[in-house]
Amino acid sequence: PKEKRNPEYLCKTFLGGKYQSPFEFIFYCYYLFPTDYPEDIPKIFGKSFFEKVIMPESETCFINTIRKSKVDAIVTFNKTIFNEVAEDRVKIFINRLNSGKIVYSKLKNVERETRIYLTYPTGWRYNKEYLNLRKRNLEKIKLSLCKFADR
């Protein structure tokens, strides 16, 4: 019900696993240091420390989580993270999403085939139809996930 779509209800529902879905949701924060944007982290800690310590540690933790949980696919809202973990990098993708396409790649450094999908950033509201565009894109991702799982 729409009246229950508040953050507290959604948190209890999803984090408690109290939902009906063909999908199991796992929420994962790639970098453990909270910022508005991942691009802020090298500015805070310095590029050298970020590249030598934070990036490798984040990738190792992420890959270990993927291997343990055996997920089939990932949906990310952040192009920087997508480019860190995907075999295929993207530069410009919003126009592709707006035209009804989905953006995905195979996850790198994982033995079993695992897809990663890139959707609109959470703060993206630069189109008057942004809610419909988001819903349409996530629906297409869901259909792609179902086809991928059925093979």
JSON list of C-alpha atoms in Angstrom, two decimals:
[
{"chain": "A", "resi": 1, "resn": "PRO", "atom": "CA", "xyz": [0.00, 0.00, 0.00]},
{"chain": "A", "resi": 2, "resn": "LYS", "atom": "CA", "xyz": [1.16, 3.48, -0.89]},
{"chain": "A", "resi": 3, "resn": "GLU", "atom": "CA", "xyz": [0.62, 4.82, 2.65]},
{"chain": "A", "resi": 4, "resn": "LYS", "atom": "CA", "xyz": [3.24, 2.38, 3.95]},
{"chain": "A", "resi": 5, "resn": "ARG", "atom": "CA", "xyz": [6.01, 3.49, 1.58]},
{"chain": "A", "resi": 6, "resn": "ASN", "atom": "CA", "xyz": [7.82, 5.49, 4.21]},
{"chain": "A", "resi": 7, "resn": "PRO", "atom": "CA", "xyz": [11.51, 4.90, 5.02]},
{"chain": "A", "resi": 8, "resn": "GLU", "atom": "CA", "xyz": [10.85, 3.19, 8.36]},
{"chain": "A", "resi": 9, "resn": "TYR", "atom": "CA", "xyz": [8.38, 0.69, 6.86]},
{"chain": "A", "resi": 10, "resn": "LEU", "atom": "CA", "xyz": [10.60, -0.03, 3.85]},
{"chain": "A", "resi": 11, "resn": "CYS", "atom": "CA", "xyz": [13.63, -0.52, 6.07]},
{"chain": "A", "resi": 12, "resn": "LYS", "atom": "CA", "xyz": [11.81, -3.04, 8.28]},
{"chain": "A", "resi": 13, "resn": "THR", "atom": "CA", "xyz": [10.36, -4.81, 5.25]},
{"chain": "A", "resi": 14, "resn": "PHE", "atom": "CA", "xyz": [13.50, -5.21, 3.16]},
{"chain": "A", "resi": 15, "resn": "LEU", "atom": "CA", "xyz": [16.15, -5.55, 5.85]},
{"chain": "A", "resi": 16, "resn": "GLY", "atom": "CA", "xyz": [13.92, -7.99, 7.71]},
{"chain": "A", "resi": 17, "resn": "GLY", "atom": "CA", "xyz": [13.30, -10.04, 4.55]},
{"chain": "A", "resi": 18, "resn": "LYS", "atom": "CA", "xyz": [9.55, -9.61, 5.00]},
{"chain": "A", "resi": 19, "resn": "TYR", "atom": "CA", "xyz": [8.56, -9.24, 1.35]},
{"chain": "A", "resi": 20, "resn": "GLN", "atom": "CA", "xyz": [7.29, -11.51, -1.38]},
{"chain": "A", "resi": 21, "resn": "SER", "atom": "CA", "xyz": [9.41, -11.46, -4.51]},
{"chain": "A", "resi": 22, "resn": "PRO", "atom": "CA", "xyz": [11.18, -13.81, -6.86]},
{"chain": "A", "resi": 23, "resn": "PHE", "atom": "CA", "xyz": [14.31, -11.85, -5.93]},
{"chain": "A", "resi": 24, "resn": "GLU", "atom": "CA", "xyz": [16.35, -11.75, -2.76]},
{"chain": "A", "resi": 25, "resn": "PHE", "atom": "CA", "xyz": [17.59, -8.25, -2.13]},
{"chain": "A", "resi": 26, "resn": "ILE", "atom": "CA", "xyz": [21.04, -7.57, -0.74]},
{"chain": "A", "resi": 27, "resn": "PHE", "atom": "CA", "xyz": [21.99, -3.97, -0.04]},
{"chain": "A", "resi": 28, "resn": "TYR", "atom": "CA", "xyz": [25.71, -3.29, -0.20]},
{"chain": "A", "resi": 29, "resn": "CYS", "atom": "CA", "xyz": [27.70, -0.11, 0.31]},
{"chain": "A", "resi": 30, "resn": "TYR", "atom": "CA", "xyz": [30.85, -0.35, -1.84]},
{"chain": "A", "resi": 31, "resn": "TYR", "atom": "CA", "xyz": [32.92, 2.14, 0.12]},
{"chain": "A", "resi": 32, "resn": "LEU", "atom": "CA", "xyz": [32.57, 1.94, 3.88]},
{"chain": "A", "resi": 33, "resn": "PHE", "atom": "CA", "xyz": [33.21, 5.65, 4.36]},
{"chain": "A", "resi": 34, "resn": "PRO", "atom": "CA", "xyz": [29.98, 7.66, 4.01]},
{"chain": "A", "resi": 35, "resn": "THR", "atom": "CA", "xyz": [29.97, 10.47, 1.46]},
{"chain": "A", "resi": 36, "resn": "ASP", "atom": "CA", "xyz": [27.46, 12.00, -0.91]},
{"chain": "A", "resi": 37, "resn": "TYR", "atom": "CA", "xyz": [29.49, 10.78, -3.90]},
{"chain": "A", "resi": 38, "resn": "PRO", "atom": "CA", "xyz": [32.27, 8.16, -4.19]},
{"chain": "A", "resi": 39, "resn": "GLU", "atom": "CA", "xyz": [34.33, 10.78, -6.01]},
{"chain": "A", "resi": 40, "resn": "ASP", "atom": "CA", "xyz": [34.63, 12.67, -2.70]},
{"chain": "A", "resi": 41, "resn": "ILE", "atom": "CA", "xyz": [36.65, 9.92, -0.98]},
{"chain": "A", "resi": 42, "resn": "PRO", "atom": "CA", "xyz": [39.99, 10.57, -2.77]},
{"chain": "A", "resi": 43, "resn": "LYS", "atom": "CA", "xyz": [39.54, 14.26, -1.99]},
{"chain": "A", "resi": 44, "resn": "ILE", "atom": "CA", "xyz": [39.15, 13.45, 1.71]},
{"chain": "A", "resi": 45, "resn": "PHE", "atom": "CA", "xyz": [41.93, 10.84, 2.07]},
{"chain": "A", "resi": 46, "resn": "GLY", "atom": "CA", "xyz": [44.22, 11.79, -0.80]},
{"chain": "A", "resi": 47, "resn": "LYS", "atom": "CA", "xyz": [44.52, 10.08, -4.17]},
{"chain": "A", "resi": 48, "resn": "SER", "atom": "CA", "xyz": [47.49, 7.90, -3.21]},
{"chain": "A", "resi": 49, "resn": "PHE", "atom": "CA", "xyz": [45.89, 6.44, -0.07]},
{"chain": "A", "resi": 50, "resn": "PHE", "atom": "CA", "xyz": [42.62, 5.97, -1.93]},
{"chain": "A", "resi": 51, "resn": "GLU", "atom": "CA", "xyz": [44.26, 4.06, -4.79]},
{"chain": "A", "resi": 52, "resn": "LYS", "atom": "CA", "xyz": [46.67, 1.99, -2.66]},
{"chain": "A", "resi": 53, "resn": "VAL", "atom": "CA", "xyz": [44.45, 1.16, 0.33]},
{"chain": "A", "resi": 54, "resn": "ILE", "atom": "CA", "xyz": [40.77, 2.02, -0.02]},
{"chain": "A", "resi": 55, "resn": "MET", "atom": "CA", "xyz": [40.16, 0.83, -3.59]},
{"chain": "A", "resi": 56, "resn": "PRO", "atom": "CA", "xyz": [41.82, -2.60, -3.25]},
{"chain": "A", "resi": 57, "resn": "GLU", "atom": "CA", "xyz": [40.22, -3.21, 0.14]},
{"chain": "A", "resi": 58, "resn": "SER", "atom": "CA", "xyz": [36.78, -2.21, -1.18]},
{"chain": "A", "resi": 59, "resn": "GLU", "atom": "CA", "xyz": [37.12, -4.46, -4.23]},
{"chain": "A", "resi": 60, "resn": "THR", "atom": "CA", "xyz": [38.26, -7.44, -2.13]},
{"chain": "A", "resi": 61, "resn": "CYS", "atom": "CA", "xyz": [35.35, -7.06, 0.31]},
{"chain": "A", "resi": 62, "resn": "PHE", "atom": "CA", "xyz": [32.88, -6.64, -2.55]},
{"chain": "A", "resi": 63, "resn": "ILE", "atom": "CA", "xyz": [34.11, -9.69, -4.50]},
{"chain": "A", "resi": 64, "resn": "ASN", "atom": "CA", "xyz": [34.12, -11.82, -1.33]},
{"chain": "A", "resi": 65, "resn": "THR", "atom": "CA", "xyz": [30.53, -10.78, -0.62]},
{"chain": "A", "resi": 66, "resn": "ILE", "atom": "CA", "xyz": [29.48, -11.63, -4.18]},
{"chain": "A", "resi": 67, "resn": "ARG", "atom": "CA", "xyz": [31.17, -15.03, -3.99]},
{"chain": "A", "resi": 68, "resn": "LYS", "atom": "CA", "xyz": [29.65, -15.87, -0.59]},
{"chain": "A", "resi": 69, "resn": "SER", "atom": "CA", "xyz": [26.14, -14.74, -1.41]},
{"chain": "A", "resi": 70, "resn": "LYS", "atom": "CA", "xyz": [26.21, -16.20, -4.95]},
{"chain": "A", "resi": 71, "resn": "VAL", "atom": "CA", "xyz": [24.14, -13.37, -6.39]},
{"chain": "A", "resi": 72, "resn": "ASP", "atom": "CA", "xyz": [23.23, -13.57, -10.06]},
{"chain": "A", "resi": 73, "resn": "ALA", "atom": "CA", "xyz": [22.99, -9.84, -10.69]},
{"chain": "A", "resi": 74, "resn": "ILE", "atom": "CA", "xyz": [23.60, -6.43, -9.21]},
{"chain": "A", "resi": 75, "resn": "VAL", "atom": "CA", "xyz": [21.82, -3.14, -9.80]},
{"chain": "A", "resi": 76, "resn": "THR", "atom": "CA", "xyz": [23.82, 0.00, -9.11]},
{"chain": "A", "resi": 77, "resn": "PHE", "atom": "CA", "xyz": [22.76, 3.63, -9.17]},
{"chain": "A", "resi": 78, "resn": "ASN", "atom": "CA", "xyz": [26.31, 4.92, -9.50]},
{"chain": "A", "resi": 79, "resn": "LYS", "atom": "CA", "xyz": [28.36, 5.06, -12.71]},
{"chain": "A", "resi": 80, "resn": "THR", "atom": "CA", "xyz": [31.68, 5.26, -10.83]},
{"chain": "A", "resi": 81, "resn": "ILE", "atom": "CA", "xyz": [30.98, 2.01, -8.98]},
{"chain": "A", "resi": 82, "resn": "PHE", "atom": "CA", "xyz": [29.70, 0.38, -12.18]},
{"chain": "A", "resi": 83, "resn": "ASN", "atom": "CA", "xyz": [32.97, 1.25, -13.93]},
{"chain": "A", "resi": 84, "resn": "GLU", "atom": "CA", "xyz": [35.02, -0.07, -10.99]},
{"chain": "A", "resi": 85, "resn": "VAL", "atom": "CA", "xyz": [33.49, -3.55, -11.05]},
{"chain": "A", "resi": 86, "resn": "ALA", "atom": "CA", "xyz": [32.17, -4.11, -14.60]},
{"chain": "A", "resi": 87, "resn": "GLU", "atom": "CA", "xyz": [34.13, -5.57, -17.50]},
{"chain": "A", "resi": 88, "resn": "ASP", "atom": "CA", "xyz": [32.70, -2.92, -19.83]},
{"chain": "A", "resi": 89, "resn": "ARG", "atom": "CA", "xyz": [32.97, 0.72, -18.81]},
{"chain": "A", "resi": 90, "resn": "VAL", "atom": "CA", "xyz": [30.45, 3.42, -19.71]},
{"chain": "A", "resi": 91, "resn": "LYS", "atom": "CA", "xyz": [30.86, 7.14, -20.22]},
{"chain": "A", "resi": 92, "resn": "ILE", "atom": "CA", "xyz": [27.49, 8.53, -21.20]},
{"chain": "A", "resi": 93, "resn": "PHE", "atom": "CA", "xyz": [24.46, 6.43, -20.32]},
{"chain": "A", "resi": 94, "resn": "ILE", "atom": "CA", "xyz": [21.47, 8.60, -19.37]},
{"chain": "A", "resi": 95, "resn": "ASN", "atom": "CA", "xyz": [20.42, 9.06, -23.02]},
{"chain": "A", "resi": 96, "resn": "ARG", "atom": "CA", "xyz": [20.56, 5.29, -23.48]},
{"chain": "A", "resi": 97, "resn": "LEU", "atom": "CA", "xyz": [18.30, 4.81, -20.45]},
{"chain": "A", "resi": 98, "resn": "ASN", "atom": "CA", "xyz": [15.96, 7.58, -21.62]},
{"chain": "A", "resi": 99, "resn": "SER", "atom": "CA", "xyz": [15.59, 5.83, -25.00]},
{"chain": "A", "resi": 100, "resn": "GLY", "atom": "CA", "xyz": [14.45, 2.65, -23.26]},
{"chain": "A", "resi": 101, "resn": "LYS", "atom": "CA", "xyz": [17.68, 0.67, -23.34]},
{"chain": "A", "resi": 102, "resn": "ILE", "atom": "CA", "xyz": [19.28, -1.06, -20.37]},
{"chain": "A", "resi": 103, "resn": "VAL", "atom": "CA", "xyz": [22.95, -0.74, -19.48]},
{"chain": "A", "resi": 104, "resn": "TYR", "atom": "CA", "xyz": [24.68, -3.83, -18.15]},
{"chain": "A", "resi": 105, "resn": "SER", "atom": "CA", "xyz": [27.94, -5.73, -18.21]},
{"chain": "A", "resi": 106, "resn": "LYS", "atom": "CA", "xyz": [29.50, -8.83, -16.77]},
{"chain": "A", "resi": 107, "resn": "LEU", "atom": "CA", "xyz": [31.06, -8.40, -13.36]},
{"chain": "A", "resi": 108, "resn": "LYS", "atom": "CA", "xyz": [34.85, -8.68, -13.49]},
{"chain": "A", "resi": 109, "resn": "ASN", "atom": "CA", "xyz": [36.96, -10.86, -11.17]},
{"chain": "A", "resi": 110, "resn": "VAL", "atom": "CA", "xyz": [34.12, -13.28, -10.41]},
{"chain": "A", "resi": 111, "resn": "GLU", "atom": "CA", "xyz": [34.26, -16.85, -11.69]},
{"chain": "A", "resi": 112, "resn": "ARG", "atom": "CA", "xyz": [30.54, -17.40, -12.22]},
{"chain": "A", "resi": 113, "resn": "GLU", "atom": "CA", "xyz": [28.71, -15.16, -14.65]},
{"chain": "A", "resi": 114, "resn": "THR", "atom": "CA", "xyz": [27.24, -12.28, -12.72]},
{"chain": "A", "resi": 115, "resn": "ARG", "atom": "CA", "xyz": [25.64, -9.26, -14.37]},
{"chain": "A", "resi": 116, "resn": "ILE", "atom": "CA", "xyz": [25.77, -5.70, -13.16]},
{"chain": "A", "resi": 117, "resn": "TYR", "atom": "CA", "xyz": [23.13, -3.24, -14.31]},
{"chain": "A", "resi": 118, "resn": "LEU", "atom": "CA", "xyz": [23.44, 0.53, -14.20]},
{"chain": "A", "resi": 119, "resn": "THR", "atom": "CA", "xyz": [20.28, 2.55, -13.63]},
{"chain": "A", "resi": 120, "resn": "TYR", "atom": "CA", "xyz": [19.57, 6.22, -13.00]},
{"chain": "A", "resi": 121, "resn": "PRO", "atom": "CA", "xyz": [21.49, 7.86, -10.14]},
{"chain": "A", "resi": 122, "resn": "THR", "atom": "CA", "xyz": [19.34, 8.26, -7.03]},
{"chain": "A", "resi": 123, "resn": "GLY", "atom": "CA", "xyz": [19.51, 12.07, -7.24]},
{"chain": "A", "resi": 124, "resn": "TRP", "atom": "CA", "xyz": [18.72, 12.28, -10.97]},
{"chain": "A", "resi": 125, "resn": "ARG", "atom": "CA", "xyz": [15.64, 14.45, -11.56]},
{"chain": "A", "resi": 126, "resn": "TYR", "atom": "CA", "xyz": [16.54, 16.33, -14.73]},
{"chain": "A", "resi": 127, "resn": "ASN", "atom": "CA", "xyz": [13.53, 15.26, -16.75]},
{"chain": "A", "resi": 128, "resn": "LYS", "atom": "CA", "xyz": [9.91, 16.02, -15.92]},
{"chain": "A", "resi": 129, "resn": "GLU", "atom": "CA", "xyz": [9.14, 12.32, -16.50]},
{"chain": "A", "resi": 130, "resn": "TYR", "atom": "CA", "xyz": [11.95, 11.10, -14.22]},
{"chain": "A", "resi": 131, "resn": "LEU", "atom": "CA", "xyz": [9.72, 8.87, -12.07]},
{"chain": "A", "resi": 132, "resn": "ASN", "atom": "CA", "xyz": [8.24, 7.11, -15.09]},
{"chain": "A", "resi": 133, "resn": "LEU", "atom": "CA", "xyz": [11.68, 6.76, -16.69]},
{"chain": "A", "resi": 134, "resn": "ARG", "atom": "CA", "xyz": [13.05, 5.20, -13.48]},
{"chain": "A", "resi": 135, "resn": "LYS", "atom": "CA", "xyz": [10.15, 2.77, -13.20]},
{"chain": "A", "resi": 136, "resn": "ARG", "atom": "CA", "xyz": [10.39, 1.80, -16.87]},
{"chain": "A", "resi": 137, "resn": "ASN", "atom": "CA", "xyz": [14.12, 1.18, -16.58]},
{"chain": "A", "resi": 138, "resn": "LEU", "atom": "CA", "xyz": [13.83, -0.91, -13.42]},
{"chain": "A", "resi": 139, "resn": "GLU", "atom": "CA", "xyz": [11.01, -2.92, -15.02]},
{"chain": "A", "resi": 140, "resn": "LYS", "atom": "CA", "xyz": [13.25, -3.64, -18.02]},
{"chain": "A", "resi": 141, "resn": "ILE", "atom": "CA", "xyz": [16.06, -4.67, -15.69]},
{"chain": "A", "resi": 142, "resn": "LYS", "atom": "CA", "xyz": [13.65, -7.00, -13.88]},
{"chain": "A", "resi": 143, "resn": "LEU", "atom": "CA", "xyz": [12.62, -8.61, -17.19]},
{"chain": "A", "resi": 144, "resn": "SER", "atom": "CA", "xyz": [16.27, -8.99, -18.20]},
{"chain": "A", "resi": 145, "resn": "LEU", "atom": "CA", "xyz": [17.08, -10.57, -14.82]},
{"chain": "A", "resi": 146, "resn": "CYS", "atom": "CA", "xyz": [14.24, -13.07, -15.24]},
{"chain": "A", "resi": 147, "resn": "LYS", "atom": "CA", "xyz": [15.45, -14.04, -18.74]},
{"chain": "A", "resi": 148, "resn": "PHE", "atom": "CA", "xyz": [19.03, -14.30, -17.48]},
{"chain": "A", "resi": 149, "resn": "ALA", "atom": "CA", "xyz": [17.98, -16.53, -14.57]},
{"chain": "A", "resi": 150, "resn": "ASP", "atom": "CA", "xyz": [15.89, -18.80, -16.83]},
{"chain": "A", "resi": 151, "resn": "ARG", "atom": "CA", "xyz": [18.72, -19.73, -19.17]}
]
